[in-house]
Short mmCIF file of C-alpha atoms and ligand atoms in Angstrom, two decimals:
data_model
loop_
_atom_site.label_atom_id
_atom_site.label_comp_id
_atom_site.label_asym_id
_atom_site.label_seq_id
_atom_site.Cartn_x
_atom_site.Cartn_y
_atom_site.Cartn_z
CA MET A 246 77.67 12.30 -5.03
CA GLU A 247 77.94 14.69 -7.92
CA LYS A 248 76.05 17.88 -7.31
CA PRO A 249 73.41 18.37 -9.97
CA LYS A 250 73.12 21.81 -11.50
CA GLU A 251 70.62 24.00 -9.70
CA SER A 252 67.49 24.12 -11.80
CA GLU A 253 65.61 27.30 -12.55
CA ARG A 254 62.60 26.05 -10.53
CA VAL A 255 64.72 25.48 -7.43
CA LEU A 256 66.25 28.94 -7.77
CA ARG A 257 62.78 30.48 -8.03
CA ALA A 258 61.72 28.62 -4.88
CA VAL A 259 64.74 29.95 -3.02
CA GLU A 260 63.92 33.50 -4.13
CA LEU A 261 60.31 33.11 -2.98
CA ALA A 262 61.33 31.71 0.41
CA LYS A 263 63.90 34.48 0.91
CA LYS A 264 61.29 37.13 0.23
CA ALA A 265 58.62 35.42 2.33
CA HIS A 266 60.81 34.93 5.40
CA GLU A 267 62.36 38.41 5.12
CA GLY A 268 62.63 39.99 8.57
CA GLN A 269 62.09 36.69 10.43
CA PHE A 270 64.83 35.32 12.64
CA ARG A 271 65.67 32.01 14.24
CA LYS A 272 66.44 31.59 17.94
CA THR A 273 70.09 31.38 16.93
CA GLY A 274 69.83 35.00 15.79
CA GLU A 275 70.37 34.09 12.14
CA PRO A 276 67.93 35.14 9.42
CA TYR A 277 65.15 32.54 9.17
CA ILE A 278 66.05 31.58 5.59
CA VAL A 279 69.08 29.72 6.96
CA HIS A 280 66.71 26.98 8.12
CA PRO A 281 64.88 26.18 4.87
CA MET A 282 68.21 26.40 3.05
CA ALA A 283 69.70 23.86 5.46
CA VAL A 284 66.71 21.56 4.92
CA LYS A 285 67.26 21.94 1.17
CA LYS A 286 70.89 20.91 1.54
CA ILE A 287 69.99 17.85 3.61
CA LEU A 288 67.41 16.74 1.05
CA GLU A 289 69.96 17.19 -1.72
CA GLU A 290 72.46 15.09 0.19
CA TRP A 291 69.84 12.40 0.52
CA GLY A 292 69.43 12.48 -3.23
CA MET A 293 65.78 13.47 -3.21
CA ASP A 294 63.88 14.50 -6.32
CA GLU A 295 63.41 18.12 -7.35
CA ASP A 296 59.81 18.48 -6.15
CA THR A 297 60.83 17.35 -2.68
CA ILE A 298 63.75 19.78 -2.62
CA ILE A 299 61.48 22.65 -3.66
CA ALA A 300 58.92 21.67 -1.04
CA GLY A 301 61.75 21.56 1.50
CA VAL A 302 62.71 25.14 0.63
CA LEU A 303 59.10 26.25 1.01
CA HIS A 304 58.10 24.00 3.91
CA ASP A 305 57.59 26.78 6.45
CA THR A 306 56.16 29.44 4.15
CA VAL A 307 52.46 28.54 4.30
CA GLU A 308 52.48 28.25 8.07
CA ASP A 309 54.66 31.24 8.89
CA THR A 310 54.39 33.73 6.04
CA SER A 311 51.81 35.29 3.73
CA VAL A 312 52.52 32.76 0.96
CA THR A 313 49.48 30.55 0.31
CA LEU A 314 49.14 27.02 -0.94
CA ASP A 315 47.51 28.41 -4.08
CA ASP A 316 50.55 30.58 -4.75
CA ILE A 317 52.73 27.50 -4.53
CA ARG A 318 50.42 25.45 -6.71
CA LYS A 319 50.44 28.12 -9.42
CA GLU A 320 54.21 28.60 -9.31
CA PHE A 321 55.43 25.05 -8.79
CA GLY A 322 52.60 22.66 -9.53
CA GLU A 323 50.32 20.26 -7.72
CA SER A 324 52.98 17.88 -6.46
CA VAL A 325 55.01 20.54 -4.62
CA ALA A 326 51.80 22.04 -3.19
CA PHE A 327 50.73 18.62 -1.95
CA LEU A 328 54.04 18.11 -0.18
CA VAL A 329 54.07 21.54 1.47
CA ASP A 330 50.47 21.03 2.54
CA GLY A 331 51.37 17.69 4.13
CA VAL A 332 54.24 19.19 6.11
CA THR A 333 52.04 22.11 7.24
CA LYS A 334 49.25 19.77 8.34
CA LEU A 335 51.70 17.68 10.30
CA SER A 336 52.93 20.63 12.29
CA THR A 337 49.41 21.93 12.89
CA ALA A 338 48.35 18.55 14.19
CA ARG A 339 51.50 18.40 16.26
CA ALA A 340 50.80 21.81 17.80
CA GLY A 341 47.56 20.47 19.26
CA MET A 342 49.40 17.81 21.22
CA ARG A 343 50.98 18.07 24.59
CA ASP A 344 54.48 17.33 25.82
CA ILE A 345 55.60 13.79 25.05
CA ASP A 346 56.49 13.29 28.73
CA THR A 347 52.82 13.23 29.57
CA TYR A 348 51.64 11.22 26.57
CA LEU A 349 49.69 8.10 27.19
CA PRO A 350 51.59 5.12 25.79
CA GLU A 351 49.00 4.74 23.05
CA THR A 352 49.30 8.41 22.17
CA LYS A 353 52.97 8.00 21.46
CA ASP A 354 52.11 5.22 19.10
CA ASN A 355 49.41 7.40 17.63
CA PHE A 356 51.83 10.19 16.90
CA LEU A 357 53.91 7.85 14.83
CA ARG A 358 50.73 6.71 13.12
CA LEU A 359 49.68 10.29 12.61
CA LEU A 360 52.99 10.99 10.93
CA ILE A 361 52.41 8.11 8.58
CA ALA A 362 48.76 8.97 8.00
CA LEU A 363 49.32 12.59 7.11
CA GLY A 364 52.43 11.72 5.23
CA ALA A 365 50.42 9.70 2.72
CA ASP A 366 53.18 10.62 0.33
CA ILE A 367 56.25 9.31 2.05
CA ARG A 368 58.22 12.32 0.85
CA VAL A 369 56.28 14.43 3.37
CA LEU A 370 57.87 12.36 6.12
CA ILE A 371 61.29 12.71 4.55
CA ILE A 372 60.95 16.51 4.50
CA LYS A 373 59.78 16.37 8.11
CA LEU A 374 62.83 14.29 9.02
CA ALA A 375 65.16 16.75 7.31
CA ASP A 376 63.40 19.60 9.13
CA ARG A 377 63.84 17.85 12.47
CA LEU A 378 67.47 17.00 11.73
CA HIS A 379 68.36 20.64 11.20
CA ASN A 380 66.35 21.70 14.25
CA ILE A 381 68.13 19.20 16.46
CA ARG A 382 71.51 20.21 15.05
CA THR A 383 70.77 23.77 16.16
CA LEU A 384 68.97 22.92 19.38
CA SER A 385 71.48 24.67 21.64
CA ALA A 386 69.88 28.03 20.83
CA LEU A 387 66.62 27.10 22.57
CA PRO A 388 65.85 27.40 26.29
CA PRO A 389 66.63 24.20 28.26
CA ASP A 390 63.02 23.07 28.80
CA LYS A 391 62.33 23.27 25.08
CA GLN A 392 65.58 21.48 24.33
CA LYS A 393 64.58 18.54 26.48
CA LYS A 394 61.10 18.38 25.02
CA ILE A 395 62.27 18.37 21.41
CA ALA A 396 65.16 16.03 22.14
CA LYS A 397 62.87 13.51 23.81
CA GLU A 398 60.39 13.57 21.01
CA THR A 399 63.24 13.09 18.56
CA LEU A 400 64.45 10.01 20.44
CA GLU A 401 61.03 8.49 20.82
CA VAL A 402 59.34 9.33 17.56
CA PHE A 403 61.64 10.63 14.85
CA ALA A 404 64.66 8.36 15.33
CA PRO A 405 62.44 5.24 15.33
CA LEU A 406 60.77 6.58 12.21
CA ALA A 407 64.17 6.97 10.56
CA ASP A 408 64.91 3.41 11.60
CA ARG A 409 61.60 2.21 10.19
CA LEU A 410 62.66 3.73 6.88
CA ASN A 411 66.10 2.11 7.25
CA MET A 412 67.82 5.51 7.24
CA GLY A 413 70.67 4.34 9.47
CA GLN A 414 72.90 7.37 9.20
CA LEU A 415 70.05 9.68 10.09
CA ARG A 416 68.93 7.51 12.98
CA VAL A 417 72.43 7.57 14.47
CA GLU A 418 72.93 11.31 14.08
CA MET A 419 69.48 12.20 15.37
CA SER A 420 69.52 9.91 18.36
CA ASP A 421 73.03 10.85 19.48
CA LEU A 422 72.34 14.58 19.16
CA ALA A 423 69.09 14.18 21.06
CA PHE A 424 70.46 11.86 23.73
CA LYS A 425 73.05 14.49 24.62
CA TYR A 426 70.22 16.80 25.71
CA VAL A 427 68.05 14.15 27.32
CA ASP A 428 70.78 12.72 29.55
CA PRO A 429 74.01 14.73 29.24
CA LYS A 430 75.87 12.93 32.03
CA ARG A 431 75.16 9.51 30.66
CA TYR A 432 76.07 10.70 27.19
CA ASP A 433 79.47 11.97 28.31
CA TYR A 434 80.13 8.84 30.32
CA LEU A 435 79.42 6.50 27.41
CA LYS A 436 81.25 8.71 24.94
CA ASN A 437 84.38 8.47 27.08
CA LEU A 438 83.87 4.76 27.48
CA ILE A 439 83.76 4.20 23.73
CA GLU A 440 86.72 6.48 23.09
CA GLU A 441 88.79 4.71 25.71
CA HIS A 442 87.84 1.36 24.26
CA ASN A 443 88.78 2.51 20.77
CA ARG A 444 92.13 3.79 21.99
CA GLN A 445 92.91 0.44 23.49
CA ALA A 446 91.71 -1.48 20.47
CA ALA A 447 93.39 0.75 17.88
CA LYS A 448 96.64 -1.16 17.61
CA SER A 449 95.20 -4.62 17.26
CA LEU A 450 92.51 -3.31 14.94
CA LYS A 451 95.24 -2.08 12.59
CA LYS A 452 96.73 -5.56 12.62
CA ILE A 453 93.38 -7.21 11.89
CA GLU A 454 92.73 -4.81 9.04
CA GLY A 455 96.09 -5.73 7.57
CA GLU A 456 95.47 -9.45 7.86
CA ILE A 457 92.00 -9.26 6.35
CA SER A 458 93.11 -7.05 3.46
CA GLU A 459 95.95 -9.40 2.61
CA ALA A 460 93.72 -12.48 2.71
CA LEU A 461 91.03 -10.86 0.55
CA LYS A 462 93.58 -9.66 -2.00
CA LYS A 463 94.93 -13.16 -2.21
CA GLU A 464 91.44 -14.31 -3.15
CA LYS A 465 91.32 -11.52 -5.75
CA ILE A 466 88.27 -10.03 -4.07
CA LYS A 467 87.53 -6.35 -4.69
CA PHE A 468 86.52 -4.77 -1.41
CA GLU A 469 86.28 -1.65 0.70
CA LEU A 470 87.17 -1.92 4.37
CA SER A 471 86.25 0.59 7.04
CA GLY A 472 85.66 0.85 10.76
CA ARG A 473 82.17 1.54 11.95
CA VAL A 474 81.56 3.84 14.87
CA LYS A 475 78.95 2.69 17.33
CA SER A 476 76.24 5.15 18.21
CA ILE A 477 76.25 6.26 21.82
CA TYR A 478 72.52 5.97 22.17
CA SER A 479 72.45 2.41 20.87
CA LEU A 480 75.24 1.52 23.31
CA HIS A 481 73.13 3.06 26.07
CA LYS A 482 70.18 0.87 25.12
CA LYS A 483 72.35 -2.25 24.82
CA MET A 484 73.99 -1.65 28.19
CA ALA A 485 70.59 -1.53 29.81
CA LYS A 486 69.78 -4.89 28.24
CA HIS A 487 73.01 -6.45 29.52
CA ASN A 488 72.97 -5.22 33.12
CA GLN A 489 75.41 -2.43 32.31
CA ASN A 490 78.15 -4.96 31.64
CA ILE A 491 80.29 -3.61 28.82
CA ASN A 492 82.05 -6.95 28.42
CA GLU A 493 78.83 -8.37 27.05
CA ILE A 494 78.67 -5.82 24.26
CA TYR A 495 80.29 -7.60 21.35
CA ASP A 496 79.97 -5.00 18.64
CA LEU A 497 81.92 -2.16 20.22
CA THR A 498 84.61 -2.77 17.65
CA ALA A 499 83.21 -3.41 14.21
CA LEU A 500 84.64 -3.54 10.74
CA ARG A 501 82.62 -3.19 7.62
CA ILE A 502 83.47 -4.86 4.35
CA ILE A 503 81.70 -3.74 1.21
CA VAL A 504 81.92 -5.91 -1.89
CA GLU A 505 80.46 -6.12 -5.38
CA ASP A 506 77.86 -8.85 -5.13
CA VAL A 507 76.02 -11.23 -2.83
CA THR A 508 78.12 -14.30 -3.64
CA THR A 509 81.25 -12.41 -2.65
CA CYS A 510 79.67 -11.58 0.73
CA TYR A 511 79.58 -15.28 1.60
CA LEU A 512 83.09 -15.74 0.25
CA VAL A 513 84.33 -13.00 2.57
CA LEU A 514 82.54 -14.64 5.49
CA GLY A 515 84.52 -17.81 4.77
CA VAL A 516 87.79 -15.91 4.62
CA ILE A 517 87.13 -14.24 7.99
CA HIS A 518 86.23 -17.52 9.65
CA SER A 519 89.40 -19.13 8.32
CA LEU A 520 91.47 -16.41 9.99
CA TYR A 521 89.69 -16.07 13.34
CA THR A 522 87.46 -18.13 15.59
CA PRO A 523 83.80 -17.23 15.13
CA MET A 524 81.75 -16.89 18.30
CA GLU A 525 78.97 -19.39 18.56
CA GLY A 526 75.52 -18.13 17.69
CA ARG A 527 76.84 -14.81 16.47
CA VAL A 528 76.60 -15.33 12.71
CA LYS A 529 73.56 -13.45 11.47
CA ASP A 530 72.51 -13.69 7.87
CA TYR A 531 70.39 -10.62 7.25
CA ILE A 532 70.94 -11.08 3.53
CA ALA A 533 68.87 -14.22 3.41
CA MET A 534 66.60 -12.87 6.13
CA PRO A 535 66.44 -9.07 6.00
CA LYS A 536 65.44 -7.13 9.10
CA GLN A 537 61.94 -5.66 9.39
CA ASN A 538 63.03 -2.41 7.83
CA GLY A 539 64.75 -4.08 4.88
CA TYR A 540 68.28 -3.93 6.33
CA GLN A 541 70.62 -6.47 4.74
CA SER A 542 74.12 -7.58 5.74
CA ILE A 543 75.95 -10.59 7.12
CA HIS A 544 77.19 -10.10 10.68
CA THR A 545 79.70 -12.29 12.41
CA THR A 546 81.58 -11.83 15.67
CA VAL A 547 85.05 -13.34 15.95
CA ILE A 548 87.74 -13.63 18.59
CA THR A 549 91.25 -12.72 17.49
CA GLU A 550 94.55 -14.18 18.63
CA ASP A 551 95.02 -11.43 21.20
CA LYS A 552 91.50 -12.15 22.53
CA ARG A 553 89.80 -9.16 20.96
CA VAL A 554 86.14 -9.42 20.12
CA VAL A 555 85.44 -7.92 16.70
CA GLU A 556 82.23 -7.78 14.73
CA PHE A 557 82.31 -7.89 10.95
CA GLN A 558 79.52 -6.57 8.75
CA ILE A 559 79.63 -7.77 5.17
CA ARG A 560 77.38 -6.31 2.49
CA THR A 561 77.13 -5.19 -1.12
CA ARG A 562 77.35 -1.57 -2.20
CA GLU A 563 73.61 -1.42 -2.78
CA MET A 564 72.84 -2.91 0.63
CA HIS A 565 75.18 -0.36 2.15
CA GLU A 566 73.36 2.52 0.52
CA TYR A 567 70.08 1.14 1.85
CA ALA A 568 71.47 0.71 5.34
CA GLU A 569 72.81 4.26 5.46
CA ARG A 570 70.19 6.19 3.57
CA GLY A 571 67.28 3.77 3.49
CA LEU A 572 64.24 5.00 1.75
CA ALA A 573 66.04 8.07 0.46
CA ALA A 574 68.51 5.78 -1.28
CA SER A 575 65.65 4.04 -2.96
CA PHE A 576 64.65 7.33 -4.52
CA TYR A 577 68.10 7.93 -5.82
CA TYR A 578 68.88 4.46 -7.09
CA ASN A 579 65.63 2.76 -7.58
CA GLU A 580 62.92 5.16 -8.50
CA GLN A 581 63.20 4.43 -12.20
CA LYS A 582 63.82 0.76 -11.67
CA VAL A 583 60.98 0.38 -9.18
CA THR A 584 58.46 2.14 -11.38
CA GLU A 585 59.40 0.12 -14.41
CA ASN A 586 59.43 -3.15 -12.54
CA TYR A 587 56.18 -2.33 -10.87
CA LYS A 588 54.56 -1.67 -14.22
CA ALA A 589 55.92 -4.99 -15.43
CA GLY A 590 54.50 -6.66 -12.34
CA LYS A 591 57.97 -7.33 -10.95
CA ILE A 592 58.43 -5.79 -7.57
CA GLU A 593 60.19 -8.60 -5.77
CA HIS A 594 63.66 -7.14 -5.89
CA LEU A 595 62.82 -4.48 -3.31
CA PRO A 596 63.23 -5.75 0.22
CA THR A 597 59.77 -7.02 1.09
CA ASN A 598 59.45 -4.68 3.98
CA LEU A 599 59.95 -1.63 1.86
CA LEU A 600 57.16 -2.63 -0.45
CA TRP A 601 54.56 -0.98 1.76
CA ILE A 602 56.23 2.32 1.09
CA THR A 603 56.04 1.84 -2.64
CA GLU A 604 52.40 0.87 -2.35
CA LEU A 605 51.69 3.84 -0.15
CA GLN A 606 53.29 6.16 -2.65
CA GLN A 607 51.47 4.74 -5.60
CA THR A 608 48.14 4.98 -3.84
CA ALA A 609 48.85 8.53 -2.77
CA ALA A 610 49.70 9.38 -6.36
CA LYS A 611 46.48 7.84 -7.67
CA LEU A 612 44.38 9.63 -5.07
CA ARG A 613 45.95 12.91 -6.06
CA GLU A 614 45.13 12.32 -9.69
CA GLY A 615 41.55 11.71 -8.63
CA LYS A 616 41.67 8.07 -9.70
CA LYS A 617 39.69 5.42 -7.92
CA VAL A 618 41.71 3.36 -5.50
CA ASP A 619 40.84 0.07 -3.91
CA LEU A 620 41.73 0.90 -0.35
CA GLU A 621 40.66 -2.52 0.86
CA LYS A 622 43.47 -4.07 -1.07
CA LEU A 623 46.12 -1.89 0.41
CA LYS A 624 46.68 -3.47 3.76
CA LEU A 625 49.14 -0.89 4.94
CA ASN A 626 47.06 2.09 4.15
CA LEU A 627 45.57 1.70 7.57
CA PHE A 628 44.85 5.29 8.14
CA ALA A 629 43.23 6.60 5.00
CA ASP A 630 39.80 6.16 6.56
CA LYS A 631 40.80 7.52 9.94
CA ILE A 632 40.60 10.88 11.56
CA PHE A 633 42.66 12.00 14.52
CA VAL A 634 40.94 14.11 17.16
CA TYR A 635 42.21 15.42 20.47
CA THR A 636 41.08 15.54 24.06
CA PRO A 637 41.36 19.02 25.63
CA LYS A 638 44.55 17.79 27.28
CA GLY A 639 46.02 16.94 23.90
CA ASP A 640 45.79 13.17 23.82
CA ILE A 641 45.12 11.82 20.36
CA VAL A 642 42.29 9.45 19.60
CA ASP A 643 42.01 7.89 16.18
CA LEU A 644 38.50 7.15 14.96
CA PRO A 645 36.99 6.05 11.66
CA LYS A 646 35.83 8.86 9.39
CA GLY A 647 32.18 9.58 10.11
CA SER A 648 32.51 9.17 13.88
CA LEU A 649 30.28 11.23 16.20
CA PRO A 650 30.85 12.60 19.71
CA LEU A 651 29.40 9.49 21.37
CA ASP A 652 31.88 7.31 19.50
CA PHE A 653 34.64 9.46 20.93
CA ALA A 654 33.15 9.32 24.44
CA TYR A 655 32.80 5.54 24.44
CA ARG A 656 36.28 5.24 23.03
CA LEU A 657 37.70 7.15 26.00
CA HIS A 658 35.82 5.06 28.55
CA SER A 659 32.37 3.45 28.88
CA GLU A 660 31.87 5.40 32.11
CA ILE A 661 32.28 8.60 30.11
CA GLY A 662 30.03 7.35 27.32
CA ASP A 663 27.25 6.39 29.69
CA HIS A 664 27.06 9.82 31.29
CA VAL A 665 27.27 12.17 28.32
CA VAL A 666 25.12 15.26 28.55
CA GLY A 667 26.77 17.36 25.90
CA VAL A 668 29.84 18.07 23.84
CA LYS A 669 32.12 20.98 23.08
CA ILE A 670 33.95 20.86 19.78
CA ASN A 671 36.88 23.24 19.43
CA GLY A 672 35.65 25.11 22.47
CA LYS A 673 32.08 25.60 21.21
CA MET A 674 28.94 23.82 22.40
CA SER A 675 27.82 21.43 19.73
CA ASN A 676 25.37 18.56 19.40
CA LEU A 677 25.72 14.82 19.39
CA ASN A 678 24.88 14.55 15.69
CA LYS A 679 27.88 16.56 14.63
CA LYS A 680 30.39 14.53 12.63
CA LEU A 681 33.89 14.88 14.01
CA GLU A 682 36.59 16.18 11.74
CA GLN A 683 40.31 15.75 11.48
CA GLY A 684 42.04 17.76 14.20
CA ASP A 685 38.93 18.61 16.26
CA ILE A 686 39.45 19.13 19.97
CA VAL A 687 36.57 17.32 21.62
CA GLU A 688 35.44 17.86 25.18
CA ILE A 689 32.75 15.55 26.52
CA LEU A 690 30.48 16.97 29.22
CA THR A 691 29.13 14.42 31.68
CA SER A 692 26.76 14.24 34.61
CA LYS A 693 26.54 11.55 37.26
CA ASN A 694 22.75 11.46 36.91
CA GLN A 695 22.76 10.75 33.19
CA THR A 696 22.00 7.22 32.00
CA PRO A 697 22.39 5.69 28.51
CA LYS A 698 19.46 6.40 26.16
CA GLU A 699 18.04 4.22 23.41
CA SER A 700 17.82 7.26 21.16
CA TRP A 701 21.61 7.38 21.21
CA LEU A 702 21.76 4.39 18.88
CA SER A 703 21.10 6.72 15.96
CA LYS A 704 23.90 9.02 17.12
CA ILE A 705 26.60 6.39 16.94
CA PHE A 706 28.81 5.39 14.03
CA THR A 707 31.32 2.82 15.28
CA SER A 708 30.45 -0.77 16.08
CA HIS A 709 32.64 -0.50 19.15
CA ALA A 710 30.49 2.23 20.72
CA ARG A 711 27.28 0.53 19.53
CA ALA A 712 28.23 -2.71 21.26
CA LYS A 713 29.00 -0.91 24.50
CA LEU A 714 25.77 1.07 24.42
CA LEU A 715 23.63 -2.01 23.65
CA HIS A 716 25.28 -3.82 26.50
CA ARG A 717 24.39 -0.99 28.90
CA LEU A 718 20.84 -0.73 27.60
CA ASN A 719 20.35 -4.46 28.19
CA GLU A 720 21.71 -4.19 31.70
CA LYS A 721 19.42 -1.28 32.41
CA GLU A 722 16.41 -3.20 31.13
CA HIS A 723 17.24 -6.21 33.30
CA GLN A 724 17.67 -4.02 36.34
CA GLU A 725 14.33 -2.35 35.75
CA GLN A 726 12.56 -5.66 35.24
CA GLY A 727 14.21 -6.89 38.40
CA LYS A 728 12.82 -3.93 40.31
CA LYS A 729 9.26 -4.56 39.02
CA LYS A 730 9.13 -8.13 40.37
MN1 MN B 33 60.94 23.97 9.63
#
């Protein structure tokens, strides 16, 4: 990609960040500014827009230096301020949570949801991903317990997020870097296994490449042929699925063929099948039926004359960009196109599963401009009306905006709800009428002798808690009537 000339705004952001982080150092011993500069470089490589790059440069300033959001707004405008604010909020929310090892399963899911919720502008998530990528690249400087914690979270939250956004290259790099820290022995074992396999396959792979190239040239097809390296972490997951039997892993050796258009993809498939025997049930047409995250390609596994199993992935240039860079690619290639098509009411050309991102972005943009938005219509904006609060142990509970302490208590467990005597919010005694706010740490005080009260009905917001309370009140009434008889 051609490097665009550094704009004056970006240079100003770099100057500001340098000054702000002056005297701060990373665990690696380097000046802190190395980190935001690395994030900047990653975002540039992903082809992100200028506002995102500037926000990337400044992403740690509000949290860690004397620079304020207002300063950023004045200097660089509303959009950059919004992005920096989103990244800051994410890390504040994150700080309130405990180690992922002790998360409840639903909390893990919630963290991913939290990322999406607070990243109402998807670019916030992309900055966060770039931030995490650089942190995991430089993880060796941290003490071992921190390494494991961050690596695990990367595997379980950030790599899946990258996958959700179809950022294949990022997913592979992140998960392999992280896996090395989570299970170093296993990592080394599988790495050797793959290398050994590749050594053995090298010779016949060369032959196959030659045969394919010749056949495609004969058909006058323009193409690009390359080997694809399998990620160690995805091999690890596949091995678990196949009882650790490496002979059942059919995509250890894979070749990728990139062509000009969709029709040619099918033509290439025909050429491959005329040369080698396709394995039954192994032709997958993700062009006609894209994966959940919008991934498109044709896959086929064949057996060569010398009994090698080889997977082919056939796709167009555009599909390739999507598969490698996902959402980021859509910024680079499609932002103009998408906006224009969207205005014209034509949005079909985007893979259907990426549409939610476009919708999310457009809604976020409207909200920022203070325009009215029909949230009902936007089925994927699931979290706009939600707040995320924490238990003192750091588990996340998502509740509708307007929820009160009793809603929280009944959400944890009816046993807790039934016995509430008081509530502490952010460490301070509070009352049951106090509306909960985003990020509150809520501690419910209970007593065995407490019973549900009818007066609580006015201190409840969610229908879930109301239903539970009514149920208990009815039971209580029946019991009391029973006693009278
Ligand atoms: Mn950072």
